[in-house]
GROMACS .gro file of C-alpha atoms in nm:
model
  494
    1LEU     CA    1   2.444  -1.168  -0.726
    2ALA     CA    2   2.422  -1.478  -0.485
    3GLU     CA    3   2.695  -1.695  -0.672
    4GLY     CA    4   2.914  -1.313  -0.592
    5ALA     CA    5   2.871  -1.303  -0.249
    6LEU     CA    6   2.979  -1.705  -0.190
    7GLN     CA    7   3.342  -1.542  -0.339
    8CYS     CA    8   3.352  -1.274  -0.095
    9ALA     CA    9   3.695  -1.404   0.121
   10GLN     CA   10   3.598  -1.210   0.503
   11PRO     CA   11   3.202  -1.245   0.485
   12MET     CA   12   3.235  -1.144   0.811
   13GLU     CA   13   3.390  -0.806   0.764
   14ASP     CA   14   3.080  -0.711   0.527
   15PRO     CA   15   2.816  -0.511   0.622
   16TRP     CA   16   2.514  -0.708   0.483
   17LEU     CA   17   2.682  -1.040   0.406
   18ARG     CA   18   2.739  -1.103   0.777
   19HIS     CA   19   2.400  -1.102   0.879
   20LEU     CA   20   2.368  -1.401   0.699
   21ASP     CA   21   2.417  -1.771   0.808
   22TRP     CA   22   2.729  -1.905   0.708
   23HIS     CA   23   2.676  -2.214   0.871
   24VAL     CA   24   2.800  -2.487   0.641
   25ALA     CA   25   2.566  -2.816   0.678
   26GLN     CA   26   2.762  -3.124   0.709
   27PRO     CA   27   2.650  -3.476   0.465
   28ARG     CA   28   2.411  -3.725   0.699
   29MET     CA   29   2.624  -3.999   0.802
   30THR     CA   30   2.563  -4.331   0.909
   31LYS     CA   31   2.642  -4.463   1.265
   32GLY     CA   32   2.929  -4.713   1.154
   33ARG     CA   33   2.948  -5.055   1.306
   34ARG     CA   34   3.281  -5.136   1.576
   35GLY     CA   35   3.436  -5.452   1.674
   36LYS     CA   36   3.583  -5.539   2.014
   37ASP     CA   37   3.840  -5.355   1.976
   38GLY     CA   38   3.670  -4.994   1.945
   39GLU     CA   39   3.800  -4.959   1.589
   40TYR     CA   40   3.577  -4.956   1.273
   41VAL     CA   41   3.534  -5.346   1.128
   42ARG     CA   42   3.582  -5.363   0.723
   43GLY     CA   43   3.325  -5.212   0.531
   44GLY     CA   44   3.174  -5.086   0.852
   45GLU     CA   45   3.296  -4.707   0.814
   46PRO     CA   46   3.034  -4.450   0.844
   47ARG     CA   47   2.918  -4.373   0.516
   48PRO     CA   48   2.672  -4.074   0.356
   49TYR     CA   49   2.362  -4.166   0.351
   50ALA     CA   50   2.189  -4.203  -0.019
   51ARG     CA   51   1.923  -3.931  -0.021
   52GLN     CA   52   2.096  -3.592   0.138
   53ARG     CA   53   1.931  -3.304   0.141
   54TYR     CA   54   2.204  -3.121   0.036
   55THR     CA   55   2.359  -3.317  -0.245
   56GLY     CA   56   2.591  -3.241  -0.601
   57LYS     CA   57   2.587  -2.836  -0.628
   58LEU     CA   58   2.480  -2.763  -0.264
   59VAL     CA   59   2.777  -2.972  -0.090
   60GLY     CA   60   2.965  -2.769   0.134
   61LYS     CA   61   2.782  -2.442   0.055
   62PRO     CA   62   2.667  -2.213   0.339
   63GLN     CA   63   2.308  -2.256   0.473
   64TRP     CA   64   2.172  -1.918   0.352
   65TYR     CA   65   2.226  -2.043   0.011
   66CYS     CA   66   2.101  -2.370   0.068
   67ASP     CA   67   1.739  -2.198   0.167
   68LEU     CA   68   1.728  -2.064  -0.148
   69TRP     CA   69   1.741  -2.395  -0.336
   70ASP     CA   70   1.479  -2.474  -0.581
   71ALA     CA   71   1.440  -2.856  -0.628
   72GLU     CA   72   1.197  -2.841  -0.920
   73SER     CA   73   1.432  -2.599  -1.106
   74GLY     CA   74   1.785  -2.753  -0.996
   75ASP     CA   75   1.896  -2.402  -0.914
   76ILE     CA   76   1.875  -2.129  -0.648
   77ARG     CA   77   1.551  -1.914  -0.659
   78VAL     CA   78   1.564  -1.530  -0.531
   79THR     CA   79   1.298  -1.321  -0.573
   80VAL     CA   80   1.182  -0.954  -0.406
   81ARG     CA   81   1.023  -1.109  -0.163
   82SER     CA   82   1.323  -1.337   0.010
   83ARG     CA   83   1.475  -1.247   0.298
   84VAL     CA   84   1.824  -1.244   0.137
   85ALA     CA   85   1.727  -1.004  -0.133
   86PRO     CA   86   1.809  -0.654   0.051
   87TYR     CA   87   2.154  -0.814   0.196
   88LEU     CA   88   2.262  -0.950  -0.218
   89LEU     CA   89   2.152  -0.603  -0.321
   90ARG     CA   90   2.336  -0.427  -0.024
   91LEU     CA   91   2.075  -0.192   0.000
   92THR     CA   92   2.121   0.116   0.201
   93TRP     CA   93   1.906   0.401   0.393
   94LEU     CA   94   2.052   0.714   0.358
   95GLY     CA   95   2.381   0.577   0.302
   96HIS     CA   96   2.357   0.316   0.564
   97PRO     CA   97   2.323  -0.056   0.573
   98LEU     CA   98   2.051  -0.254   0.615
   99TYR     CA   99   1.971  -0.500   0.866
  100HIS     CA  100   1.678  -0.704   0.946
  101SER     CA  101   1.571  -0.771   1.313
  102ARG     CA  102   1.267  -1.025   1.422
  103ALA     CA  103   1.161  -0.792   1.673
  104HIS     CA  104   1.180  -0.453   1.496
  105GLY     CA  105   1.150  -0.526   1.091
  106TRP     CA  106   1.382  -0.372   0.852
  107THR     CA  107   1.650  -0.092   1.011
  108PHE     CA  108   1.961   0.090   0.922
  109ARG     CA  109   2.289   0.097   1.110
  110VAL     CA  110   2.457   0.435   1.170
  111PRO     CA  111   2.781   0.466   1.306
  112ALA     CA  112   2.782   0.615   1.719
  113ALA     CA  113   3.030   0.823   1.598
  114GLU     CA  114   2.805   0.999   1.290
  115TYR     CA  115   2.508   0.978   1.524
  116THR     CA  116   2.706   1.144   1.786
  117GLU     CA  117   2.849   1.455   1.576
  118HIS     CA  118   2.521   1.458   1.321
  119PRO     CA  119   2.213   1.377   1.592
  120GLY     CA  120   1.967   1.656   1.407
  121ARG     CA  121   1.994   1.383   1.068
  122PHE     CA  122   1.807   1.117   1.242
  123SER     CA  123   1.554   1.373   1.423
  124GLY     CA  124   1.204   1.212   1.422
  125MET     CA  125   1.359   0.878   1.332
  126THR     CA  126   1.261   0.537   1.553
  127ARG     CA  127   1.552   0.405   1.714
  128VAL     CA  128   1.564   0.077   1.816
  129GLU     CA  129   1.669   0.074   2.189
  130SER     CA  130   1.904  -0.233   2.303
  131CYS     CA  131   1.759  -0.457   2.556
  132SER     CA  132   1.990  -0.702   2.739
  133SER     CA  133   1.741  -0.925   2.877
  134LEU     CA  134   1.683  -1.213   2.671
  135GLN     CA  135   1.313  -1.260   2.791
  136ASP     CA  136   1.270  -0.910   2.622
  137GLN     CA  137   1.055  -0.923   2.336
  138GLY     CA  138   1.270  -0.631   2.186
  139TYR     CA  139   1.544  -0.824   2.240
  140ASP     CA  140   1.805  -0.825   1.944
  141ALA     CA  141   2.133  -1.009   1.963
  142THR     CA  142   2.281  -0.820   1.696
  143VAL     CA  143   2.158  -0.446   1.808
  144ALA     CA  144   2.272  -0.557   2.167
  145GLY     CA  145   2.574  -0.643   2.124
  146ASP     CA  146   2.695  -0.386   1.862
  147THR     CA  147   2.836  -0.100   2.087
  148GLN     CA  148   2.962   0.090   1.795
  149GLY     CA  149   2.662   0.130   1.612
  150VAL     CA  150   2.299   0.300   1.642
  151TYR     CA  151   2.030   0.141   1.512
  152PHE     CA  152   1.694   0.292   1.323
  153LYS     CA  153   1.415   0.168   1.179
  154VAL     CA  154   1.329   0.209   0.828
  155PRO     CA  155   0.974   0.420   0.842
  156HIS     CA  156   0.693   0.274   0.804
  157ALA     CA  157   0.359   0.442   0.603
  158ASP     CA  158   0.181   0.331   0.912
  159GLY     CA  159   0.375   0.534   1.191
  160ALA     CA  160   0.647   0.470   1.434
  161GLN     CA  161   0.497   0.147   1.584
  162ALA     CA  162   0.502  -0.031   1.209
  163ASN     CA  163   0.780  -0.276   1.106
  164CYS     CA  164   0.920  -0.241   0.770
  165GLY     CA  165   0.864  -0.608   0.613
  166SER     CA  166   0.999  -0.533   0.325
  167PRO     CA  167   1.260  -0.254   0.140
  168LEU     CA  168   1.190  -0.364  -0.176
  169ALA     CA  169   0.783  -0.318  -0.165
  170LYS     CA  170   0.577  -0.118  -0.379
  171SER     CA  171   0.542   0.169  -0.126
  172TYR     CA  172   0.910   0.230  -0.127
  173GLN     CA  173   0.946   0.302  -0.478
  174ALA     CA  174   0.940   0.686  -0.444
  175THR     CA  175   1.208   0.637  -0.155
  176VAL     CA  176   1.415   0.474  -0.475
  177ASP     CA  177   1.337   0.762  -0.711
  178ASN     CA  178   1.458   1.002  -0.441
  179GLY     CA  179   1.776   0.808  -0.356
  180THR     CA  180   1.708   0.768  -0.010
  181LEU     CA  181   1.683   0.382  -0.019
  182ALA     CA  182   2.011   0.294  -0.280
  183SER     CA  183   2.207   0.017  -0.390
  184ALA     CA  184   2.577  -0.041  -0.508
  185TYR     CA  185   2.392  -0.269  -0.821
  186PRO     CA  186   2.181  -0.106  -1.093
  187THR     CA  187   1.944  -0.434  -1.069
  188ALA     CA  188   1.848  -0.327  -0.720
  189ARG     CA  189   1.592  -0.052  -0.904
  190ASP     CA  190   1.508  -0.301  -1.191
  191ALA     CA  191   1.408  -0.536  -0.927
  192MET     CA  192   1.171  -0.259  -0.776
  193ARG     CA  193   1.069  -0.165  -1.097
  194LEU     CA  194   0.948  -0.516  -1.179
  195ASN     CA  195   0.836  -0.560  -0.863
  196ALA     CA  196   0.578  -0.240  -0.902
  197MET     CA  197   0.462  -0.317  -1.206
  198CYS     CA  198   0.401  -0.690  -1.143
  199ALA     CA  199   0.219  -0.592  -0.781
  200TYR     CA  200  -0.117  -0.547  -0.891
  201TRP     CA  201  -0.171  -0.868  -1.078
  202VAL     CA  202   0.033  -1.064  -0.804
  203SER     CA  203  -0.245  -0.954  -0.569
  204ALA     CA  204  -0.540  -0.932  -0.801
  205ARG     CA  205  -0.476  -1.306  -1.001
  206THR     CA  206  -0.680  -1.495  -0.787
  207ARG     CA  207  -0.957  -1.238  -0.777
  208VAL     CA  208  -1.011  -1.253  -1.146
  209MET     CA  209  -0.992  -1.613  -1.215
  210SER     CA  210  -1.231  -1.677  -0.950
  211GLN     CA  211  -1.528  -1.471  -1.095
  212PHE     CA  212  -1.887  -1.603  -1.151
  213VAL     CA  213  -1.900  -1.637  -1.542
  214VAL     CA  214  -2.219  -1.791  -1.692
  215TRP     CA  215  -2.113  -1.903  -2.046
  216ASP     CA  216  -2.343  -1.937  -2.364
  217ALA     CA  217  -2.446  -2.304  -2.322
  218GLY     CA  218  -2.495  -2.321  -2.746
  219ASP     CA  219  -2.115  -2.264  -2.811
  220MET     CA  220  -1.866  -2.411  -2.591
  221ARG     CA  221  -1.529  -2.477  -2.697
  222ALA     CA  222  -1.213  -2.644  -2.517
  223ALA     CA  223  -0.935  -2.442  -2.436
  224GLU     CA  224  -0.637  -2.427  -2.212
  225ASP     CA  225  -0.570  -2.169  -1.876
  226PRO     CA  226  -0.257  -1.976  -2.030
  227VAL     CA  227  -0.105  -1.994  -1.680
  228THR     CA  228  -0.164  -2.351  -1.508
  229HIS     CA  229  -0.226  -2.475  -1.900
  230LYS     CA  230  -0.520  -2.675  -1.746
  231PRO     CA  231  -0.768  -2.760  -1.973
  232LEU     CA  232  -1.089  -2.506  -1.947
  233ARG     CA  233  -1.408  -2.470  -2.130
  234LEU     CA  234  -1.472  -2.131  -2.289
  235GLY     CA  235  -1.805  -2.024  -2.406
  236GLY     CA  236  -1.949  -1.814  -2.716
  237PRO     CA  237  -1.979  -1.418  -2.765
  238SER     CA  238  -2.288  -1.377  -2.522
  239ALA     CA  239  -2.056  -1.512  -2.189
  240VAL     CA  240  -2.105  -1.270  -1.929
  241ILE     CA  241  -1.922  -1.203  -1.627
  242LEU     CA  242  -2.187  -1.163  -1.284
  243PRO     CA  243  -2.034  -0.934  -1.060
  244GLN     CA  244  -2.060  -1.012  -0.709
  245VAL     CA  245  -2.182  -0.679  -0.539
  246VAL     CA  246  -2.285  -0.574  -0.205
  247PRO     CA  247  -2.497  -0.303  -0.196
  248MET     CA  248  -2.471  -0.064   0.041
  249GLY     CA  249  -2.209  -0.271   0.211
  250THR     CA  250  -2.021   0.025   0.433
  251VAL     CA  251  -2.154   0.282   0.657
  252THR     CA  252  -2.143   0.534   0.391
  253ARG     CA  253  -2.408   0.296   0.184
  254ARG     CA  254  -2.124   0.222  -0.075
  255GLY     CA  255  -2.115  -0.116  -0.276
  256VAL     CA  256  -1.850  -0.319  -0.200
  257GLU     CA  257  -1.701  -0.579  -0.521
  258PRO     CA  258  -1.318  -0.723  -0.457
  259THR     CA  259  -1.244  -0.728  -0.811
  260TRP     CA  260  -1.414  -0.446  -1.042
  261MET     CA  261  -1.517  -0.166  -0.765
  262THR     CA  262  -1.107  -0.151  -0.703
  263ALA     CA  263  -0.974  -0.256  -1.058
  264ALA     CA  264  -0.696   0.017  -1.128
  265ASN     CA  265  -0.737   0.247  -1.435
  266ALA     CA  266  -0.510   0.098  -1.711
  267SER     CA  267  -0.119   0.246  -1.718
  268ARG     CA  268   0.143   0.145  -1.887
  269GLY     CA  269   0.357  -0.011  -1.601
  270ARG     CA  270   0.136  -0.202  -1.428
  271VAL     CA  271   0.064  -0.522  -1.543
  272GLY     CA  272  -0.315  -0.617  -1.525
  273SER     CA  273  -0.437  -0.312  -1.477
  274GLU     CA  274  -0.606  -0.326  -1.839
  275LEU     CA  275  -0.859  -0.559  -1.687
  276LYS     CA  276  -1.136  -0.328  -1.749
  277ALA     CA  277  -1.060  -0.340  -2.163
  278MET     CA  278  -1.069  -0.752  -2.132
  279VAL     CA  279  -1.466  -0.698  -2.080
  280ARG     CA  280  -1.614  -0.645  -2.441
  281ALA     CA  281  -1.968  -0.547  -2.513
  282PRO     CA  282  -2.153  -0.847  -2.703
  283PRO     CA  283  -2.184  -0.746  -3.082
  284GLY     CA  284  -2.431  -0.467  -3.144
  285VAL     CA  285  -2.400  -0.300  -2.799
  286LYS     CA  286  -2.161  -0.038  -2.639
  287PHE     CA  287  -2.027   0.001  -2.318
  288VAL     CA  288  -2.147   0.351  -2.212
  289GLY     CA  289  -2.037   0.534  -1.892
  290ALA     CA  290  -1.911   0.827  -1.748
  291ASP     CA  291  -1.727   0.954  -1.406
  292VAL     CA  292  -1.740   1.275  -1.189
  293ASP     CA  293  -1.454   1.454  -1.173
  294ALA     CA  294  -1.312   1.476  -0.835
  295GLU     CA  295  -1.668   1.392  -0.688
  296GLU     CA  296  -1.594   1.436  -0.351
  297LEU     CA  297  -1.373   1.754  -0.312
  298TRP     CA  298  -1.680   1.907  -0.571
  299LEU     CA  299  -1.932   1.807  -0.290
  300ALA     CA  300  -1.732   1.916   0.003
  301ALA     CA  301  -1.678   2.222  -0.126
  302LEU     CA  302  -2.072   2.276  -0.258
  303LEU     CA  303  -2.160   2.194   0.079
  304GLY     CA  304  -1.941   2.496   0.200
  305ASP     CA  305  -2.064   2.737  -0.054
  306ALA     CA  306  -2.420   2.632   0.057
  307GLN     CA  307  -2.376   2.868   0.405
  308LEU     CA  308  -2.321   3.187   0.137
  309ARG     CA  309  -2.605   3.037  -0.080
  310GLY     CA  310  -2.387   3.058  -0.410
  311HIS     CA  311  -2.175   2.760  -0.581
  312GLY     CA  312  -1.808   2.937  -0.614
  313ALA     CA  313  -1.886   3.194  -0.320
  314SER     CA  314  -1.616   2.994  -0.101
  315ALA     CA  315  -1.231   2.990  -0.162
  316LEU     CA  316  -1.288   2.640  -0.189
  317GLY     CA  317  -1.592   2.668  -0.428
  318TRP     CA  318  -1.414   2.900  -0.623
  319MET     CA  319  -1.090   2.681  -0.650
  320THR     CA  320  -1.286   2.370  -0.748
  321LEU     CA  321  -1.486   2.563  -1.007
  322GLN     CA  322  -1.182   2.788  -1.182
  323GLY     CA  323  -0.886   2.656  -1.072
  324THR     CA  324  -0.716   2.429  -1.359
  325LYS     CA  325  -0.386   2.236  -1.322
  326ALA     CA  326  -0.251   2.404  -1.611
  327LEU     CA  327  -0.202   2.733  -1.445
  328GLY     CA  328  -0.118   2.590  -1.079
  329SER     CA  329  -0.458   2.751  -0.957
  330ASP     CA  330  -0.654   2.410  -0.828
  331LEU     CA  331  -0.640   2.273  -0.478
  332HIS     CA  332  -0.405   2.026  -0.550
  333SER     CA  333  -0.109   2.227  -0.711
  334ARG     CA  334  -0.163   2.495  -0.438
  335SER     CA  335  -0.100   2.240  -0.144
  336ALA     CA  336   0.147   2.083  -0.350
  337GLY     CA  337   0.340   2.492  -0.390
  338ILE     CA  338   0.303   2.498   0.043
  339LEU     CA  339   0.439   2.151   0.114
  340GLY     CA  340   0.707   2.168  -0.164
  341ILE     CA  341   0.611   1.815  -0.285
  342THR     CA  342   0.447   1.658  -0.621
  343ARG     CA  343   0.087   1.724  -0.710
  344SER     CA  344   0.024   1.338  -0.665
  345ALA     CA  345   0.130   1.335  -0.304
  346ALA     CA  346  -0.060   1.662  -0.216
  347LYS     CA  347  -0.399   1.478  -0.344
  348VAL     CA  348  -0.352   1.227  -0.053
  349PHE     CA  349  -0.256   1.552   0.185
  350ASN     CA  350  -0.622   1.662   0.055
  351TYR     CA  351  -0.823   1.410   0.087
  352GLY     CA  352  -0.716   1.296   0.448
  353ARG     CA  353  -0.760   1.646   0.522
  354ILE     CA  354  -1.071   1.662   0.419
  355TYR     CA  355  -1.209   1.367   0.573
  356GLY     CA  356  -1.085   1.468   0.955
  357ALA     CA  357  -0.722   1.364   0.945
  358GLY     CA  358  -0.509   1.571   1.212
  359LEU     CA  359  -0.205   1.746   1.202
  360SER     CA  360   0.013   1.466   1.301
  361HIS     CA  361  -0.160   1.262   1.010
  362ALA     CA  362  -0.011   1.529   0.784
  363VAL     CA  363   0.310   1.538   0.926
  364ALA     CA  364   0.356   1.146   0.915
  365LEU     CA  365   0.242   1.156   0.547
  366LEU     CA  366   0.509   1.453   0.483
  367ARG     CA  367   0.785   1.248   0.586
  368ARG     CA  368   0.622   0.950   0.428
  369PHE     CA  369   0.697   1.127   0.090
  370ASN     CA  370   1.012   1.298   0.197
  371PRO     CA  371   1.190   1.040   0.485
  372GLY     CA  372   1.518   1.289   0.469
  373MET     CA  373   1.244   1.594   0.606
  374PRO     CA  374   1.359   1.686   1.045
  375GLN     CA  375   1.056   1.603   1.217
  376GLU     CA  376   1.082   2.027   1.292
  377ASP     CA  377   1.056   2.083   0.961
  378ALA     CA  378   0.782   1.884   0.854
  379ARG     CA  379   0.548   1.979   1.178
  380ALA     CA  380   0.563   2.328   1.059
  381LYS     CA  381   0.528   2.286   0.681
  382ALA     CA  382   0.203   2.105   0.793
  383GLU     CA  383   0.081   2.392   1.041
  384ALA     CA  384   0.126   2.659   0.723
  385LEU     CA  385  -0.080   2.390   0.499
  386TYR     CA  386  -0.325   2.375   0.787
  387ARG     CA  387  -0.398   2.721   0.853
  388ALA     CA  388  -0.389   2.791   0.477
  389THR     CA  389  -0.669   2.522   0.437
  390LYS     CA  390  -0.842   2.449   0.735
  391GLY     CA  391  -0.802   2.755   0.931
  392ARG     CA  392  -0.814   2.868   1.288
  393ARG     CA  393  -1.005   2.725   1.564
  394ALA     CA  394  -1.228   2.998   1.766
  395ARG     CA  395  -1.510   2.962   2.023
  396ALA     CA  396  -1.844   3.177   1.943
  397SER     CA  397  -2.047   3.369   2.209
  398ASP     CA  398  -2.272   3.021   2.282
  399GLY     CA  399  -1.919   2.855   2.307
  400SER     CA  400  -1.953   2.641   2.016
  401ALA     CA  401  -1.668   2.619   1.821
  402PHE     CA  402  -1.588   2.714   1.451
  403TRP     CA  403  -1.322   2.732   1.163
  404HIS     CA  404  -1.251   3.069   1.014
  405GLY     CA  405  -0.946   3.218   0.827
  406GLY     CA  406  -0.912   2.953   0.593
  407ALA     CA  407  -0.961   2.853   0.208
  408GLU     CA  408  -1.150   2.555   0.338
  409SER     CA  409  -1.298   2.678   0.652
  410PHE     CA  410  -1.680   2.730   0.534
  411MET     CA  411  -1.678   2.321   0.440
  412PHE     CA  412  -1.551   2.214   0.793
  413ASN     CA  413  -1.784   2.389   0.962
  414THR     CA  414  -2.030   2.242   0.755
  415LEU     CA  415  -1.909   1.882   0.779
  416GLU     CA  416  -1.871   1.899   1.165
  417ARG     CA  417  -2.228   2.078   1.221
  418ILE     CA  418  -2.361   1.783   1.000
  419ALA     CA  419  -2.174   1.501   1.169
  420THR     CA  420  -2.228   1.605   1.532
  421ALA     CA  421  -2.588   1.687   1.465
  422SER     CA  422  -2.833   1.484   1.736
  423ASP     CA  423  -2.950   1.302   1.388
  424PRO     CA  424  -2.685   1.371   1.097
  425ARG     CA  425  -2.858   1.365   0.755
  426THR     CA  426  -2.734   1.376   0.420
  427PRO     CA  427  -2.816   1.737   0.262
  428ALA     CA  428  -2.979   1.575  -0.075
  429LEU     CA  429  -3.170   1.266   0.008
  430SER     CA  430  -3.189   1.286   0.365
  431ALA     CA  431  -3.023   0.958   0.433
  432GLY     CA  432  -2.907   0.872   0.776
  433ILE     CA  433  -2.611   0.766   0.938
  434THR     CA  434  -2.615   0.390   1.157
  435CYS     CA  435  -2.709   0.470   1.504
  436ALA     CA  436  -2.411   0.327   1.649
  437LEU     CA  437  -2.210   0.677   1.517
  438GLN     CA  438  -2.467   0.912   1.589
  439GLN     CA  439  -2.417   1.143   1.859
  440ARG     CA  440  -2.601   1.047   2.178
  441VAL     CA  441  -2.408   0.688   2.161
  442ALA     CA  442  -2.034   0.811   2.035
  443GLY     CA  443  -1.986   1.119   2.203
  444SER     CA  444  -1.726   1.317   2.063
  445ARG     CA  445  -1.561   1.021   1.930
  446HIS     CA  446  -1.486   0.873   1.597
  447MET     CA  447  -1.514   1.206   1.440
  448THR     CA  448  -1.319   1.145   1.150
  449SER     CA  449  -1.556   0.862   1.031
  450ARG     CA  450  -1.842   1.075   1.052
  451VAL     CA  451  -1.727   1.351   0.842
  452ASN     CA  452  -1.602   1.116   0.622
  453TRP     CA  453  -1.949   1.001   0.637
  454ALA     CA  454  -2.115   1.352   0.533
  455VAL     CA  455  -1.873   1.313   0.220
  456GLN     CA  456  -1.863   0.985   0.091
  457SER     CA  457  -2.279   0.941   0.162
  458SER     CA  458  -2.354   1.258  -0.026
  459GLY     CA  459  -2.184   1.132  -0.339
  460VAL     CA  460  -2.414   0.786  -0.287
  461ASP     CA  461  -2.711   1.022  -0.279
  462TYR     CA  462  -2.553   1.187  -0.603
  463LEU     CA  463  -2.551   0.832  -0.751
  464HIS     CA  464  -2.862   0.733  -0.677
  465LEU     CA  465  -2.999   1.077  -0.854
  466LEU     CA  466  -2.799   0.986  -1.151
  467LEU     CA  467  -2.911   0.636  -1.190
  468VAL     CA  468  -3.303   0.771  -1.169
  469ALA     CA  469  -3.244   1.047  -1.395
  470MET     CA  470  -3.065   0.776  -1.644
  471ARG     CA  471  -3.396   0.580  -1.615
  472TYR     CA  472  -3.667   0.840  -1.633
  473LEU     CA  473  -3.429   0.950  -1.995
  474ALA     CA  474  -3.425   0.618  -2.126
  475ARG     CA  475  -3.800   0.590  -2.070
  476THR     CA  476  -3.859   0.970  -2.219
  477TYR     CA  477  -3.594   0.911  -2.521
  478MET     CA  478  -3.688   0.565  -2.588
  479ILE     CA  479  -3.295   0.459  -2.546
  480ASP     CA  480  -3.236   0.031  -2.499
  481LEU     CA  481  -2.985   0.027  -2.244
  482ARG     CA  482  -2.962  -0.170  -1.908
  483PHE     CA  483  -2.747  -0.108  -1.637
  484ALA     CA  484  -2.437  -0.273  -1.556
  485LEU     CA  485  -2.214  -0.175  -1.284
  486SER     CA  486  -2.171   0.143  -1.080
  487VAL     CA  487  -1.808   0.231  -0.904
  488HIS     CA  488  -1.867   0.496  -0.653
  489ASP     CA  489  -1.857   0.798  -0.893
  490GLU     CA  490  -1.851   0.618  -1.189
  491VAL     CA  491  -2.151   0.454  -1.386
  492ARG     CA  492  -2.177   0.152  -1.699
  493TYR     CA  493  -2.451   0.121  -1.958
  494LEU     CA  494  -2.477  -0.123  -2.212
   0.00000   0.00000   0.00000
């Protein structure tokens, strides 16, 4: 792609290539020696320095090409993280070419005539306002000097204020699949697919290679690191990894550990996700474990059912117990039907709503999964979902607020009652919240965190009950076991 871009006869007329630096660096020359007559003396003409920054293949090449040069390989090196990659791939957002602004991140340019004729297509998009003052922090020379185009920011998952750092990032894979982000080359789709495949290992490799390992001193053998090719000392079959877990490392009392507690399940399209499968039990011992299916959703439903003194008595509780993915009667399938999105995307909505996320957050998420949806449509769908699930807000005769008419109204009433209590406690083991988030200190602030605490801290209660029960069963039935690791709603024993 880079070599092909060099062949463009009129790069400044190309909507992508014109944003590259086409300045050709001149070779560094000696100063030269002149005589009294002002002419160069014999042998004193300016000569190119023996050691040039750009030699051989780079002579006469534009600056953007030279910046891609890799001295070790003796060739240019372009990755999905290279700033020029979206330009070389000729990426478009909703059919319009991308442009990178230092102040606003990646944007896309819409012809002014098209924007004037169809302004509704871009409702809800964040328009880049041109600034005339060079001292202004948001000044961009290209945007300010383009009178025939209107620029909009490429949407970011964190909202309108966040800038898109790379449209080839893993988070934009869904927009490639639905055609919002496109390219003139099939290479772009392959590049994003490979980037998504390797993203997990790129982030996890350093943590994996720095694990605290204890080797069997009686069986040491030399080996080589397959990545760095440096010598390693590997131990025998009884070598172990000691996970560096911080018990109760968060407000919700969950454990914190950067590698094993964040390790993803094995996936064919994610390099490094087989990490947990690489940990083997020693001879004669097996790993035995289990996890709770949708634990936090089940616990939240249970808290709502408690008002009616029967599990499954509320609409959410019944859906949790009897709803199935195959029949489309579980919570995630029902939400996906209301919103018109996929079931996996609906999961993100549901957990965000349960933890107290508001309507504006739901609208932002919906437009993240469907960037082409107008703001008004996204808000209407989100309001319909909240009416069907959370219900409507009303006030009792004593002035207290409550939810009613939704499948999850009972659950939200219970969670908010716990979160706003003078001394919030989990219903199972009566664990308290930090004083900093109690009503007398926080007032009405941080409600999302307090509701989140009520569910996740109850999950920690369940884990503690499970561990104590397992210890009792092991003693009662003389099971030779050893607790290995717990990952929130999952336990592993040797």
